[in-house]
PDB file of C-alpha atoms in Angstrom:
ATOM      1  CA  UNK J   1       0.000   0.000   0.000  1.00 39.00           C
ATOM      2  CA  UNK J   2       1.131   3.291  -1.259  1.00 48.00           C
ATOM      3  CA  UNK J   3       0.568   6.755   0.276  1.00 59.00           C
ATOM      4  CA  UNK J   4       1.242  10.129  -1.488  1.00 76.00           C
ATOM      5  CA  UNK J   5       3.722  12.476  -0.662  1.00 82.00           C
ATOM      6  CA  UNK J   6       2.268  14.522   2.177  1.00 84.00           C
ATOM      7  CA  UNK J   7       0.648  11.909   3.752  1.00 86.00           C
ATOM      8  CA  UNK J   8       4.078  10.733   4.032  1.00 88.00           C
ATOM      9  CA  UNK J   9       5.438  13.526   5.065  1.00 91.00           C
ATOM     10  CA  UNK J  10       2.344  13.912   7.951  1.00 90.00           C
ATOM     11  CA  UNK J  11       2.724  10.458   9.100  1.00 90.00           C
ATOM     12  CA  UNK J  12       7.040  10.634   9.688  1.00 92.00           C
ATOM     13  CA  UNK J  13       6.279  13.541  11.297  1.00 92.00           C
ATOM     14  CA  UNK J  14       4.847  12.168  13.902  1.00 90.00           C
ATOM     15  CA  UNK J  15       7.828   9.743  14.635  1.00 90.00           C
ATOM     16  CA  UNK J  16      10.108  13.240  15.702  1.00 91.00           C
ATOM     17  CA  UNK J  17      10.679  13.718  19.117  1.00 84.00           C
ATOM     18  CA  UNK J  18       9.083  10.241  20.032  1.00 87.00           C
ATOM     19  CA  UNK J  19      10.577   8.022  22.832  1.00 84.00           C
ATOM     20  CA  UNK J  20       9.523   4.787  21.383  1.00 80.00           C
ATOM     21  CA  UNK J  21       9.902   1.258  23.776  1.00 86.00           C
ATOM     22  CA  UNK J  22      13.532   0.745  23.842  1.00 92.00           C
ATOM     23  CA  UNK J  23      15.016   3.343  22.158  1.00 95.00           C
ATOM     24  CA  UNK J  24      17.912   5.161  23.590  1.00 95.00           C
ATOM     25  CA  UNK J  25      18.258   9.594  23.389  1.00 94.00           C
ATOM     26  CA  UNK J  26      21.202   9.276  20.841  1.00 95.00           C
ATOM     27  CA  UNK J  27      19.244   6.272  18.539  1.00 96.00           C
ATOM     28  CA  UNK J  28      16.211   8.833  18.829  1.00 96.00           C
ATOM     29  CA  UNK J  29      19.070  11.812  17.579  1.00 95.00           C
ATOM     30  CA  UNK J  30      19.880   9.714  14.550  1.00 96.00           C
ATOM     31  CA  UNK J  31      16.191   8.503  13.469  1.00 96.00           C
ATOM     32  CA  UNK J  32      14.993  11.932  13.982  1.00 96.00           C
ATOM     33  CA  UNK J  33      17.723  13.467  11.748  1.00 96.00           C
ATOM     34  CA  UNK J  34      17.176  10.805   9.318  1.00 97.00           C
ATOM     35  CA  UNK J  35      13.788  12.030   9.246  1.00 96.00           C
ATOM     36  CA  UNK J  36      13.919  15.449   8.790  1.00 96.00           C
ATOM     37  CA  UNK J  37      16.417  14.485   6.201  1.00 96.00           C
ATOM     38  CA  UNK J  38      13.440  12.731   4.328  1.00 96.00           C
ATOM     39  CA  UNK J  39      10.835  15.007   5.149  1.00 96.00           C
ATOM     40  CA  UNK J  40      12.834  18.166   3.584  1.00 95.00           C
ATOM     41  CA  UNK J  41      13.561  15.823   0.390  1.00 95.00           C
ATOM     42  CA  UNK J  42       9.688  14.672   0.077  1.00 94.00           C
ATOM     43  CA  UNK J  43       8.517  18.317   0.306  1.00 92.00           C
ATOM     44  CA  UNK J  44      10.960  19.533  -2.591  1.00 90.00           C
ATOM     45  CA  UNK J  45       9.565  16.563  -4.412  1.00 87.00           C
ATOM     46  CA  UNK J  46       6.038  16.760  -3.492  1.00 84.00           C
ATOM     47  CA  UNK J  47       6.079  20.786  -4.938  1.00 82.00           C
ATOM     48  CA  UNK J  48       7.187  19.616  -7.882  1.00 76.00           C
ATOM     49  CA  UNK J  49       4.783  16.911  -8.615  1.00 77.00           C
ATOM     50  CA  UNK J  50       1.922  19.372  -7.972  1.00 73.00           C
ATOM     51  CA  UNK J  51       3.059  21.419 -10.613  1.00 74.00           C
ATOM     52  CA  UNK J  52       3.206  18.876 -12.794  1.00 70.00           C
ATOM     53  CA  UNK J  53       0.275  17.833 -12.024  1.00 69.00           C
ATOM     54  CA  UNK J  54      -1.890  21.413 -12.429  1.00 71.00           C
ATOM     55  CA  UNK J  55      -0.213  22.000 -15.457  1.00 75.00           C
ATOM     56  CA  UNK J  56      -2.763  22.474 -17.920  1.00 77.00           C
ATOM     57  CA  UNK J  57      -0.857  22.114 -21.198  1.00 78.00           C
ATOM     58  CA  UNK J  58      -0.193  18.530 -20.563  1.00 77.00           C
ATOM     59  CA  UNK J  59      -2.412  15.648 -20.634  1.00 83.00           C
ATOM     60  CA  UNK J  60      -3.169  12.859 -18.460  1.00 79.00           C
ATOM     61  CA  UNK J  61      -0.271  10.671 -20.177  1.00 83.00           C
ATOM     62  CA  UNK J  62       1.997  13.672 -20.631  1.00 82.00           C
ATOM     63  CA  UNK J  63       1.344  13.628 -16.760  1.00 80.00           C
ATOM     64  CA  UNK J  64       2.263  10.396 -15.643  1.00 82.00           C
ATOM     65  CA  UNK J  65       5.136  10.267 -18.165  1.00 86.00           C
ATOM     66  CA  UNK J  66       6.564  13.665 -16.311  1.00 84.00           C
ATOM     67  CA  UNK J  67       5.561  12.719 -12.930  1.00 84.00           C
ATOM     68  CA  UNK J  68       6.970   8.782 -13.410  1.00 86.00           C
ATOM     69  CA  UNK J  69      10.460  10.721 -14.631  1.00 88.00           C
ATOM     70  CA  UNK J  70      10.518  12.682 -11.628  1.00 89.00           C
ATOM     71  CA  UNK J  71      10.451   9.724  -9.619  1.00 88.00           C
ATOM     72  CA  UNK J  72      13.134   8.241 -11.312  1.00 91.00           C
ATOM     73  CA  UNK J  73      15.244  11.446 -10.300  1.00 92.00           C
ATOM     74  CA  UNK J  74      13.985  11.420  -6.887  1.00 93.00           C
ATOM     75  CA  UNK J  75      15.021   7.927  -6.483  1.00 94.00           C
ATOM     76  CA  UNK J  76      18.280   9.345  -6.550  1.00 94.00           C
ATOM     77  CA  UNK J  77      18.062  11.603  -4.077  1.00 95.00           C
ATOM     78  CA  UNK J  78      17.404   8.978  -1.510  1.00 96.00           C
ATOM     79  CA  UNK J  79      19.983   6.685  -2.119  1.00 96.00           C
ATOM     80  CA  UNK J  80      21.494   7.371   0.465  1.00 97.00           C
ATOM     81  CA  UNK J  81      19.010   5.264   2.405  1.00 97.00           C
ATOM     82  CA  UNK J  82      20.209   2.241   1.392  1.00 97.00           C
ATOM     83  CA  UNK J  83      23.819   2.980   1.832  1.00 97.00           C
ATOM     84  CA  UNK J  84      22.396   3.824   5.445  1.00 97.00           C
ATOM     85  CA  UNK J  85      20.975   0.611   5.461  1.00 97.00           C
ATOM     86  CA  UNK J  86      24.187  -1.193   4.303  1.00 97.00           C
ATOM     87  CA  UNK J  87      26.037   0.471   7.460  1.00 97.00           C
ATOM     88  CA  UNK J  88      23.620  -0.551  10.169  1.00 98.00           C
ATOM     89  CA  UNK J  89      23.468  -4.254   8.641  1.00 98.00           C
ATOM     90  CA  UNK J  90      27.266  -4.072   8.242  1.00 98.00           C
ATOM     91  CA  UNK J  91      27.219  -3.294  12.370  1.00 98.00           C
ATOM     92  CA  UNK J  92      25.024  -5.869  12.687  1.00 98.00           C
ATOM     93  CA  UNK J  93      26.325  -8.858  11.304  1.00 97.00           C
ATOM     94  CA  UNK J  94      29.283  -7.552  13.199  1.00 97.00           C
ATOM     95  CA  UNK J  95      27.736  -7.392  16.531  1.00 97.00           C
ATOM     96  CA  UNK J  96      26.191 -10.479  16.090  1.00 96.00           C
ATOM     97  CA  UNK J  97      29.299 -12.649  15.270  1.00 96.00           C
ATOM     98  CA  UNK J  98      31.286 -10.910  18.506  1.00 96.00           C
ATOM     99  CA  UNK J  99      27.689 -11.335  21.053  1.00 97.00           C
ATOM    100  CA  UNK J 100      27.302 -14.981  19.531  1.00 96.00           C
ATOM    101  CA  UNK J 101      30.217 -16.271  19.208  1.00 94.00           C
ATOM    102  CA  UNK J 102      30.926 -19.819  20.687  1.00 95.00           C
ATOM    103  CA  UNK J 103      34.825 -20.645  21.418  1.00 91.00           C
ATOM    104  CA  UNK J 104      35.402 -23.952  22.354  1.00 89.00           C
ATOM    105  CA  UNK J 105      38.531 -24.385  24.373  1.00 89.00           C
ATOM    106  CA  UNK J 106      40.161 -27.134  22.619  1.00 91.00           C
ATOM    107  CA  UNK J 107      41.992 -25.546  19.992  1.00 90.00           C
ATOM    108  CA  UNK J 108      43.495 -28.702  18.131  1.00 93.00           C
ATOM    109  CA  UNK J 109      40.830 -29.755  15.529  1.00 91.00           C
ATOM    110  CA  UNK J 110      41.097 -33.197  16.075  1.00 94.00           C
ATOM    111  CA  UNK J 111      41.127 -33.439  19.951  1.00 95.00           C
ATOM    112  CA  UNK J 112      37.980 -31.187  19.566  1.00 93.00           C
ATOM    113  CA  UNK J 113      36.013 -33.715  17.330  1.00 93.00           C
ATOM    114  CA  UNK J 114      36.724 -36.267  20.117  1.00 94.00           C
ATOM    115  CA  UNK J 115      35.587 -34.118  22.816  1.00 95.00           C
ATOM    116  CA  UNK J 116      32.342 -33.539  20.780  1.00 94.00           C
ATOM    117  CA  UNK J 117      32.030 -36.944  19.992  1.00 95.00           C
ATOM    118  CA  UNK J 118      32.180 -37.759  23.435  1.00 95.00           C
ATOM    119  CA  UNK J 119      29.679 -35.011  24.625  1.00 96.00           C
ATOM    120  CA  UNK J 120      26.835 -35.724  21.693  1.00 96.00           C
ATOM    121  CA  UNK J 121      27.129 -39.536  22.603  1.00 95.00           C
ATOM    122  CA  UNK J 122      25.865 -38.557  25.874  1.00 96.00           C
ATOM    123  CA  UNK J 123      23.286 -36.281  24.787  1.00 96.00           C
ATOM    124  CA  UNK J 124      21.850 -38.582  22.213  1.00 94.00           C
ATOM    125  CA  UNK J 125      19.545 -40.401  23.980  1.00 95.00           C
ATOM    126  CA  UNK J 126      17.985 -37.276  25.240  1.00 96.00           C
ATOM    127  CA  UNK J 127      14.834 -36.086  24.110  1.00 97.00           C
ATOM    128  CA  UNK J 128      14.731 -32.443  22.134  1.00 97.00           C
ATOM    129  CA  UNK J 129      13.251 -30.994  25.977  1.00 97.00           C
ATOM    130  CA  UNK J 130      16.267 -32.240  27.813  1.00 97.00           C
ATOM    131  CA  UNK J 131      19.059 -31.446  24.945  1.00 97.00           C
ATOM    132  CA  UNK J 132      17.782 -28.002  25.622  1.00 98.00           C
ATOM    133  CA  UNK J 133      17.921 -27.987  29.209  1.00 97.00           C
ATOM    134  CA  UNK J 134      21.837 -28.963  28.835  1.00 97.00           C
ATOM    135  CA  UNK J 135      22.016 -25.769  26.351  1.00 98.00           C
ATOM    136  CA  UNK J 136      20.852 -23.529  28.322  1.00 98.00           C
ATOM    137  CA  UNK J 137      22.771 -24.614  31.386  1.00 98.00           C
ATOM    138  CA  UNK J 138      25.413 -24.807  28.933  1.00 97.00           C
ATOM    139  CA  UNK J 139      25.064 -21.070  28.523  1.00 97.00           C
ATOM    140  CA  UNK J 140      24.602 -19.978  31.589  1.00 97.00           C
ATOM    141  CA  UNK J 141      27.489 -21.551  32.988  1.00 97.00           C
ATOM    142  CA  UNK J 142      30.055 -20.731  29.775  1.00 95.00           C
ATOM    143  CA  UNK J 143      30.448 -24.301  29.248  1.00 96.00           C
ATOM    144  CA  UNK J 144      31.726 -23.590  25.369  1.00 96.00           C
ATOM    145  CA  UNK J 145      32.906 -26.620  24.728  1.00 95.00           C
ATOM    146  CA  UNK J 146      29.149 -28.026  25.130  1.00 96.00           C
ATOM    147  CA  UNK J 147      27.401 -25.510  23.311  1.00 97.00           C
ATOM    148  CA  UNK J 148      30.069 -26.237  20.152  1.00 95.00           C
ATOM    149  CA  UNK J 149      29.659 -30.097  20.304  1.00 96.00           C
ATOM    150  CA  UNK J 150      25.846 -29.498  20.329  1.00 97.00           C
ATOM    151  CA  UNK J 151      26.085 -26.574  17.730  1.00 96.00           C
ATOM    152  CA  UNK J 152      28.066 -28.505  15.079  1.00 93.00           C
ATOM    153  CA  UNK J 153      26.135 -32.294  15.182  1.00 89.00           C
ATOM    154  CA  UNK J 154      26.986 -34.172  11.839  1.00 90.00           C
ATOM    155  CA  UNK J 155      23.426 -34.164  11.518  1.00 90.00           C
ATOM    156  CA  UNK J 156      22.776 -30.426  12.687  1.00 94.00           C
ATOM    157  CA  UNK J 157      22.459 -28.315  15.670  1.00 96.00           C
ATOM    158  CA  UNK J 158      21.542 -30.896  18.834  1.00 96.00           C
ATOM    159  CA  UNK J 159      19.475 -28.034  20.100  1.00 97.00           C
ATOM    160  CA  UNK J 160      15.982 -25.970  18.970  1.00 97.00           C
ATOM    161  CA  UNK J 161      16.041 -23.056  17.216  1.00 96.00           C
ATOM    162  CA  UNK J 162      13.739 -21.282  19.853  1.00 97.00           C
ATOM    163  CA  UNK J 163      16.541 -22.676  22.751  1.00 98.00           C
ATOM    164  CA  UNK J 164      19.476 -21.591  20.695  1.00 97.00           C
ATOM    165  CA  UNK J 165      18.459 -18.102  20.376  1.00 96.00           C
ATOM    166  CA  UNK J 166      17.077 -17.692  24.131  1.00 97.00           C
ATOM    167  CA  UNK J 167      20.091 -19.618  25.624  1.00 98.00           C
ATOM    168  CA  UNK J 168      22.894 -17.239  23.252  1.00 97.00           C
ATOM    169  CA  UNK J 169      20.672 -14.454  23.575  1.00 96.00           C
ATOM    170  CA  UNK J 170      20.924 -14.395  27.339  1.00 97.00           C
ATOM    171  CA  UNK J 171      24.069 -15.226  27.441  1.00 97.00           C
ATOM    172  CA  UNK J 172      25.579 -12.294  24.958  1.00 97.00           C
ATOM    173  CA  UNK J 173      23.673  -9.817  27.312  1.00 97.00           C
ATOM    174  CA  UNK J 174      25.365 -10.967  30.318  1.00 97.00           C
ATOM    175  CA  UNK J 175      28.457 -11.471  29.427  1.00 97.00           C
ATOM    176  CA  UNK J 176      29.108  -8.149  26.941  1.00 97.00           C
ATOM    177  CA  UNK J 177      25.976  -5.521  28.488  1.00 97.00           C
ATOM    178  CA  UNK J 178      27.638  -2.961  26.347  1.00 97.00           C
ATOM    179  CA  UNK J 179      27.737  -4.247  23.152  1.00 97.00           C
ATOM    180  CA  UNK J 180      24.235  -5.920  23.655  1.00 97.00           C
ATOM    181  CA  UNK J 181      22.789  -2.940  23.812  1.00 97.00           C
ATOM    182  CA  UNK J 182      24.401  -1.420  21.388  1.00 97.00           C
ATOM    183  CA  UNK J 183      23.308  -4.349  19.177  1.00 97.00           C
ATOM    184  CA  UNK J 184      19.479  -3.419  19.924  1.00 96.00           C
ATOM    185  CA  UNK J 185      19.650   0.104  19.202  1.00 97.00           C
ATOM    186  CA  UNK J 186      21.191  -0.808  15.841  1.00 98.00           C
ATOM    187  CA  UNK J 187      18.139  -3.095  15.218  1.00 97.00           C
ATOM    188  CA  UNK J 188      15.883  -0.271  15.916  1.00 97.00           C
ATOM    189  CA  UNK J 189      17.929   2.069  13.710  1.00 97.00           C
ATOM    190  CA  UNK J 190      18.252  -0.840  11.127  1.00 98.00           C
ATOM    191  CA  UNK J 191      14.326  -1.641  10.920  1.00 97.00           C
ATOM    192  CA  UNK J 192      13.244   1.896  11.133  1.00 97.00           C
ATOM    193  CA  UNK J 193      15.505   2.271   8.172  1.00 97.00           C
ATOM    194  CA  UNK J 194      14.180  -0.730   6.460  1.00 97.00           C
ATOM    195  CA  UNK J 195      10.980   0.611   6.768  1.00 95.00           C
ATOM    196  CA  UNK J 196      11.960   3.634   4.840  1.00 96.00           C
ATOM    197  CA  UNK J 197      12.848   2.125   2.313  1.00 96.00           C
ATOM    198  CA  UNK J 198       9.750   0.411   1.696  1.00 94.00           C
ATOM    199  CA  UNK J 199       7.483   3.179   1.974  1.00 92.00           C
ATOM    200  CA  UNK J 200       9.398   5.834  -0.342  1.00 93.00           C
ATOM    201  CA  UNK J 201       9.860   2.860  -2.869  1.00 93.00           C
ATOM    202  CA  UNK J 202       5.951   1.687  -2.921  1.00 92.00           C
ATOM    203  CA  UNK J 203       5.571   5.423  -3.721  1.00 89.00           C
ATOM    204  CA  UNK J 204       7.840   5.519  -6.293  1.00 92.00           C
ATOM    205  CA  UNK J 205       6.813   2.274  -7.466  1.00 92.00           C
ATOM    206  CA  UNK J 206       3.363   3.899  -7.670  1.00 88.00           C
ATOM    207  CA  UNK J 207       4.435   6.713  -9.610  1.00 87.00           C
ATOM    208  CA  UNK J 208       5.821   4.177 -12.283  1.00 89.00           C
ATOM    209  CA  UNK J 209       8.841   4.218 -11.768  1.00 91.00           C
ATOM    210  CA  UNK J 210      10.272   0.763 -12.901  1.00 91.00           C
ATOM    211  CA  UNK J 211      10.640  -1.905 -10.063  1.00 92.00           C
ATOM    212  CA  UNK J 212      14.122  -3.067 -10.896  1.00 94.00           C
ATOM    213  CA  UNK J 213      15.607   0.767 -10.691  1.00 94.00           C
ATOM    214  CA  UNK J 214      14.363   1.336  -7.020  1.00 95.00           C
ATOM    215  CA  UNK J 215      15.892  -2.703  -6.021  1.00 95.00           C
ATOM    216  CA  UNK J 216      19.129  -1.318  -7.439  1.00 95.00           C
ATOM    217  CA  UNK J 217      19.308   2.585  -6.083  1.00 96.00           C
ATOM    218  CA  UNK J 218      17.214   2.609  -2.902  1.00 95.00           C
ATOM    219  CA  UNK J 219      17.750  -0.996  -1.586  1.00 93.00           C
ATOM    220  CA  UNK J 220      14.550  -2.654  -1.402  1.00 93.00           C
ATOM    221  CA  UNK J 221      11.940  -4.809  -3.828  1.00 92.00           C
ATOM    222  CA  UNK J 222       8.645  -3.934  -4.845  1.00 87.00           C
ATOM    223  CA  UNK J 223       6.086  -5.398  -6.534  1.00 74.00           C
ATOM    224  CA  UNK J 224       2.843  -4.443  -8.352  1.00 64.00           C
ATOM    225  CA  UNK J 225       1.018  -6.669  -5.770  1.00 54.00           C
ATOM    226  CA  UNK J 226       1.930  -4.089  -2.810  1.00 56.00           C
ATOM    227  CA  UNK J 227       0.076  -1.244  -4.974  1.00 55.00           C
ATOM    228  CA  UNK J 228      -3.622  -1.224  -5.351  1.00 46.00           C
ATOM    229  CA  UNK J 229      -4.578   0.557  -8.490  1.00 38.00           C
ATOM    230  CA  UNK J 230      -6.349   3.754  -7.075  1.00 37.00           C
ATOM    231  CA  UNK J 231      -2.564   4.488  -5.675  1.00 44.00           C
ATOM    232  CA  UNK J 232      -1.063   4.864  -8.909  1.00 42.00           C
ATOM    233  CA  UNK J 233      -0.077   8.373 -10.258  1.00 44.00           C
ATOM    234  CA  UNK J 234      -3.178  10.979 -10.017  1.00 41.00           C
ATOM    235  CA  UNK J 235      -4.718   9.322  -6.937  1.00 38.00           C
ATOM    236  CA  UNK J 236      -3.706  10.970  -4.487  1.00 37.00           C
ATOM    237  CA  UNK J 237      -3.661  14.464  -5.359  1.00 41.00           C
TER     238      UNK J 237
END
């Protein structure tokens, strides 16, 4: 679903100044800049759409053809959302292979296997409810070697998805505070962005300007599904 360009403008407005659950004064700094950043860019745009579309010496397809090129342009303008966007997913991965990380204290790559080898034979006879229990102990105690031997099963991770995540999850915040939050305000940052992206390019996408141009400038695929036909050009004004 599509919106035009002051609606848009109306409805990020409302995000400045807001507290939001979880975010942090200097996460709210950056979204709100980011913001205003897209707010002043949507209002130069949005003036010039309106004059395209009053002027009276073009048609309706002379429109749309105008108004679709202007999009295109636009579309650069913003670009510099996704190379936001590649930043706070660069941070991310980053964080996540430092807050996750699992460092088994056997170094020597055979001894290691053995070790595992050892610790899964154990575990095997264990239901899925009990593996779990071991991995979160596991965690909570920075047992590493257990977690590895029941991370890296020759037939896949001895533990569930849902565990994994709650047992490494509690685990990174304990044992690196800092950095774990850190980590969550970049998610906030990272989504918000995200979200961004998809908005200004169902717009643009609405305007007609061609799918595979906003993937490749602004980040983010759309497709005529997420567009209802009373949001294409002329709607909305």
């Amino acid at each position: 679903m599509t919106m035009s360009a002051q609606t848009l403008i109306v409805n990020l407005s409302h995000y400045l100044g807001q507290s939001g659950k979880g975010w942090s004064p200097a996460t709210i700094e950056m979204r709100d800049s980011l913001v205003n950043q897209v707010i002043a860019d949507l209002k130069d745009y949005d003036a010039d759409e309106l004059k395209t579309l009053r002027n009276e010496h073009l048609n309706e397809t002379g429109k749309l053809a105008s108004i679709a090129e202007k999009g295109t342009k636009f579309l650069e303008t913003v670009a510099y959302l996704k190379t936001r966007a590649a930043r706070r997913e660069d941070e991310d991965q980053r964080l996540r292979k430092f807050l996750y990380a699992v460092n088994p204290p056997i170094k020597d790559e055979l001894r290691r296997e053995l070790r595992d080898g050892e610790i899964r034979h154990v575990l095997a006879p264990q239901n899925q409810a009990e593996r779990d229990r071991h991995f979160l102990l596991a965690a909570e105690q920075d047992r590493d070697e257990i977690l590895d031997a029941m991370l890296t099963g020759p037939m896949g991770p001895m533990v569930s998805d849902e565990m994994k995540h709650r047992a490494l999850h509690a685990r990174a915040q304990r044992q690196h505070p800092n950095d774990y939050a850190g980590f969550q305000q970049n998610t906030l940052l990272l989504d918000f962005i995200h979200m961004l992206q998809q908005l200004i390019g169902r717009r643009l996408y609405g305007l007609g300007v061609d799918g595979m141009k906003i993937k490749d400038v602004l980040g983010v695929a759309v497709a005529r599904e997420d567009v209802t036909p009373q949001q294409f050009v002329g709607a909305a004004k």
